[in-house]
XYZ file of C-alpha atoms in Angstrom:
273
model
C -1.140 16.477 7.115
C 1.633 16.034 9.625
C 0.897 18.153 12.654
C -2.835 18.650 11.979
C -4.427 18.012 15.351
C -7.930 17.553 13.900
C -6.917 15.632 10.778
C -9.087 12.637 11.586
C -12.200 14.832 11.822
C -11.424 16.444 8.479
C -10.892 13.085 6.828
C -14.138 11.743 8.265
C -15.940 14.614 6.544
C -14.065 13.984 3.294
C -15.069 10.305 3.361
C -18.685 11.421 2.918
C -17.964 13.829 0.053
C -18.805 12.993 -3.539
C -15.271 13.913 -4.596
C -12.028 15.063 -3.015
C -9.636 17.646 -4.451
C -6.039 16.770 -3.583
C -2.868 18.792 -4.205
C -0.141 16.942 -6.120
C 3.365 17.792 -7.303
C 3.893 20.768 -9.585
C 1.290 22.985 -7.948
C -1.547 21.034 -9.528
C -4.531 19.281 -8.008
C -6.552 16.203 -8.884
C -10.202 15.411 -8.229
C -10.808 11.877 -6.960
C -14.424 10.751 -7.055
C -15.770 8.378 -4.427
C -18.399 5.714 -5.071
C -20.915 5.242 -2.242
C -22.703 2.552 -4.257
C -19.644 0.291 -3.980
C -20.418 -2.451 -1.461
C -16.775 -3.581 -1.338
C -14.067 -1.573 0.455
C -12.930 0.497 -2.540
C -15.676 3.086 -2.644
C -14.127 5.753 -0.412
C -10.695 7.195 0.278
C -9.399 5.744 3.537
C -7.282 7.829 5.926
C -4.248 5.671 5.279
C -4.261 6.594 1.583
C -3.598 10.244 2.422
C -0.973 9.233 4.955
C 1.011 6.903 2.708
C 0.765 9.332 -0.221
C 2.593 11.975 1.811
C 5.030 9.618 3.529
C 6.008 7.738 0.361
C 6.707 10.921 -1.578
C 8.994 12.101 1.214
C 10.692 8.705 1.497
C 11.217 8.426 -2.269
C 12.162 12.090 -2.818
C 15.904 11.559 -3.567
C 15.139 8.860 -6.132
C 12.330 10.900 -7.675
C 14.648 13.881 -8.090
C 17.100 11.705 -10.017
C 14.412 10.431 -12.360
C 12.981 13.901 -12.976
C 16.506 15.071 -13.834
C 16.903 12.201 -16.287
C 19.680 10.543 -14.268
C 17.629 7.460 -13.347
C 14.637 5.670 -14.857
C 11.213 6.354 -13.308
C 10.264 4.192 -10.361
C 7.789 1.456 -11.245
C 5.108 1.135 -8.579
C 2.230 -1.250 -8.019
C -0.659 -0.332 -5.745
C -2.806 -3.190 -4.500
C -6.318 -2.474 -3.283
C -6.088 1.014 -4.776
C -9.725 1.891 -4.052
C -10.511 5.282 -5.571
C -6.894 5.770 -6.648
C -5.632 8.760 -4.656
C -2.295 7.217 -3.604
C -1.326 5.875 -7.018
C -2.386 9.032 -8.847
C -0.374 11.175 -6.420
C 2.729 9.047 -6.992
C 2.244 9.259 -10.759
C 2.247 13.056 -10.541
C 5.436 12.799 -8.462
C 7.111 11.038 -11.407
C 6.436 7.307 -10.897
C 5.016 4.816 -13.347
C 2.131 3.368 -11.359
C -0.198 0.425 -11.916
C -3.261 0.790 -9.687
C -5.147 -2.447 -9.106
C -8.455 -3.470 -7.585
C -11.134 -6.158 -7.544
C -13.713 -6.284 -10.337
C -16.417 -4.420 -8.394
C -14.203 -1.403 -7.739
C -12.709 -1.117 -11.222
C -15.222 1.260 -12.910
C -14.655 4.126 -10.462
C -10.903 3.470 -10.268
C -10.563 3.460 -14.057
C -12.562 6.689 -14.311
C -10.387 8.429 -11.699
C -7.169 7.264 -13.348
C -8.342 8.433 -16.778
C -9.474 11.816 -15.459
C -6.364 12.521 -13.372
C -3.433 10.973 -15.236
C -0.384 13.247 -15.598
C 0.124 14.942 -18.935
C 2.446 12.911 -21.209
C 6.101 13.817 -20.673
C 9.394 12.008 -21.399
C 10.347 12.252 -17.736
C 6.912 12.474 -16.179
C 4.920 9.851 -14.381
C 2.241 7.580 -15.770
C -0.659 5.648 -14.304
C -2.865 2.800 -15.457
C -5.530 0.640 -13.819
C -5.967 -3.128 -13.932
C -7.863 -5.857 -12.144
C -5.797 -7.849 -9.662
C -7.547 -10.418 -7.521
C -5.567 -11.434 -4.450
C -4.444 -15.009 -4.905
C -5.153 -14.899 -8.650
C -1.939 -16.100 -10.286
C -3.017 -15.064 -13.785
C -3.762 -11.485 -12.691
C -0.454 -11.230 -10.826
C 1.531 -12.660 -13.734
C -0.103 -10.195 -16.134
C 0.684 -7.239 -13.865
C 4.348 -8.213 -13.615
C 4.831 -9.086 -17.278
C 3.066 -5.999 -18.634
C 4.118 -3.360 -16.096
C 6.955 -4.766 -13.964
C 9.390 -5.429 -12.577
C 8.262 -3.184 -9.741
C 10.550 -1.116 -7.540
C 7.832 -0.430 -4.971
C 4.603 -2.238 -4.094
C 2.108 -0.430 -1.852
C -1.179 -1.069 -0.113
C -3.370 0.890 2.311
C -5.975 -0.640 4.626
C -5.636 -3.998 2.903
C -5.664 -6.044 6.129
C -9.306 -6.302 7.209
C -10.287 -9.984 6.975
C -8.326 -13.001 8.218
C -9.119 -15.184 5.214
C -7.671 -12.598 2.824
C -4.289 -12.135 4.515
C -2.547 -15.148 2.991
C -3.839 -14.416 -0.562
C -2.737 -10.795 -0.101
C 0.775 -11.770 1.006
C 1.084 -14.412 -1.687
C 0.186 -11.846 -4.354
C 2.547 -9.266 -2.854
C 5.297 -11.906 -2.892
C 4.488 -12.832 -6.500
C 4.600 -9.194 -7.610
C 7.922 -8.511 -5.856
C 9.656 -10.135 -8.794
C 12.888 -8.163 -8.332
C 15.176 -9.005 -5.407
C 15.321 -5.354 -4.314
C 11.586 -4.601 -4.513
C 10.252 -2.841 -1.416
C 6.678 -3.295 -0.210
C 4.921 -0.866 2.142
C 1.617 -1.598 3.842
C -0.043 1.271 5.707
C -3.026 0.061 7.705
C -5.150 0.490 10.773
C -5.983 -2.536 12.924
C -9.537 -2.928 11.658
C -9.667 -6.647 12.456
C -7.442 -7.897 15.308
C -7.575 -11.480 14.046
C -6.445 -10.423 10.562
C -3.628 -8.371 12.084
C -2.534 -11.389 14.107
C -2.389 -13.514 10.946
C -0.360 -10.815 9.174
C 2.203 -10.697 11.987
C 2.418 -14.498 12.114
C 2.875 -15.334 8.442
C 4.493 -12.279 6.802
C 7.999 -13.589 7.674
C 7.183 -16.785 5.747
C 6.952 -14.732 2.540
C 9.628 -12.080 3.181
C 13.004 -12.397 4.894
C 12.846 -8.795 6.134
C 9.680 -7.634 7.879
C 10.201 -4.213 9.456
C 7.839 -2.019 11.447
C 8.746 1.466 10.240
C 8.563 4.615 12.339
C 6.584 7.584 11.038
C 9.283 10.149 11.895
C 7.218 13.217 12.665
C 3.915 12.309 11.040
C 1.667 13.045 14.015
C -1.301 12.371 11.744
C -0.275 8.698 11.824
C -0.496 8.677 15.616
C -3.957 10.240 15.491
C -5.215 7.470 13.227
C -3.292 4.649 14.976
C -1.921 3.627 11.589
C 1.052 1.289 11.300
C 3.589 1.030 8.493
C 4.994 -2.370 7.605
C 7.934 -2.767 5.212
C 8.427 -6.107 3.461
C 11.676 -6.883 1.641
C 13.710 -9.812 0.320
C 11.006 -12.201 -0.910
C 11.639 -15.817 0.027
C 12.645 -18.400 -2.561
C 9.652 -20.296 -3.956
C 10.965 -23.579 -2.569
C 10.972 -22.185 0.980
C 7.412 -20.861 1.010
C 5.449 -23.994 1.872
C 7.615 -25.034 4.821
C 7.888 -21.506 6.189
C 4.150 -20.906 5.917
C 3.323 -24.228 7.581
C 5.696 -23.470 10.460
C 4.279 -19.963 10.919
C 0.696 -21.240 10.922
C 1.530 -23.993 13.392
C 3.238 -21.539 15.732
C 0.335 -19.104 15.598
C -2.199 -21.882 16.252
C -0.660 -22.698 19.655
C -1.502 -19.788 22.008
C 1.476 -18.688 24.123
C 1.139 -17.698 27.788
C -0.764 -14.472 28.293
C 2.309 -12.345 29.027
C 4.151 -13.666 25.981
C 1.098 -13.136 23.798
C 0.840 -9.506 24.898
C 4.515 -8.892 24.152
C 4.271 -10.597 20.755
C 1.245 -8.548 19.736
C 2.938 -5.327 20.760
C 6.240 -5.942 19.028
C 5.316 -8.132 16.064
C 6.844 -11.550 16.537
C 9.345 -12.431 13.835
C 9.553 -8.802 12.724
C 12.086 -6.013 13.107
C 11.565 -2.564 14.577
C 13.021 0.484 12.859
């Protein structure tokens, strides 16, 4: 959707549709059903799901070509807060092995979409499965890693919307980045300024590298005011408590107004790329 000047209007219309047909790799299309009866956040396809689906496939293209040619194993991906499943299903059709996860309330529709749109079995093709993963639930995270990991990529779209959920989200992301070279991408809109502030403050306590990525030509991202955060190099378990306490203490003391404005704009403790 890069370059579509009215993309946000189109996506607003799609959010009210019963189902969305989406083109995936190989000239095929999938049909992702939405669930208006879902009172959680997983009942519709958010704009950021479309955006990260396109951006991630472009970003991962060289590695995906190697795996499709049999010169590298398929990428293992975990999607947190998968909602209706569009992002994870698209990556599966691109050749990844994807575990799509959600809370209990959103699982029936997610499981149905995964079952209906999974790629055809192929030695070098992608795969997708769905599982419950509650943020902050150690048992769920351990099961995801042991049964489907280690993960090369962990993704989430519009998962930052409530302050109280940011630390459980980051803790679960950290737990699921079990390999030292796992990359995590969060594509979100600032739906809750307080939650965004918490994310900026404490993400560096969980990951040594916190990078605000550029969209590189995706004008659709500018239309939606979406940001892309890359998290890498998970901290050692022994460093988490002290780092988190320091980050929380620093964020609790409001800086002068000018400094606060600069910190919010740049992402204190984070890198720009």
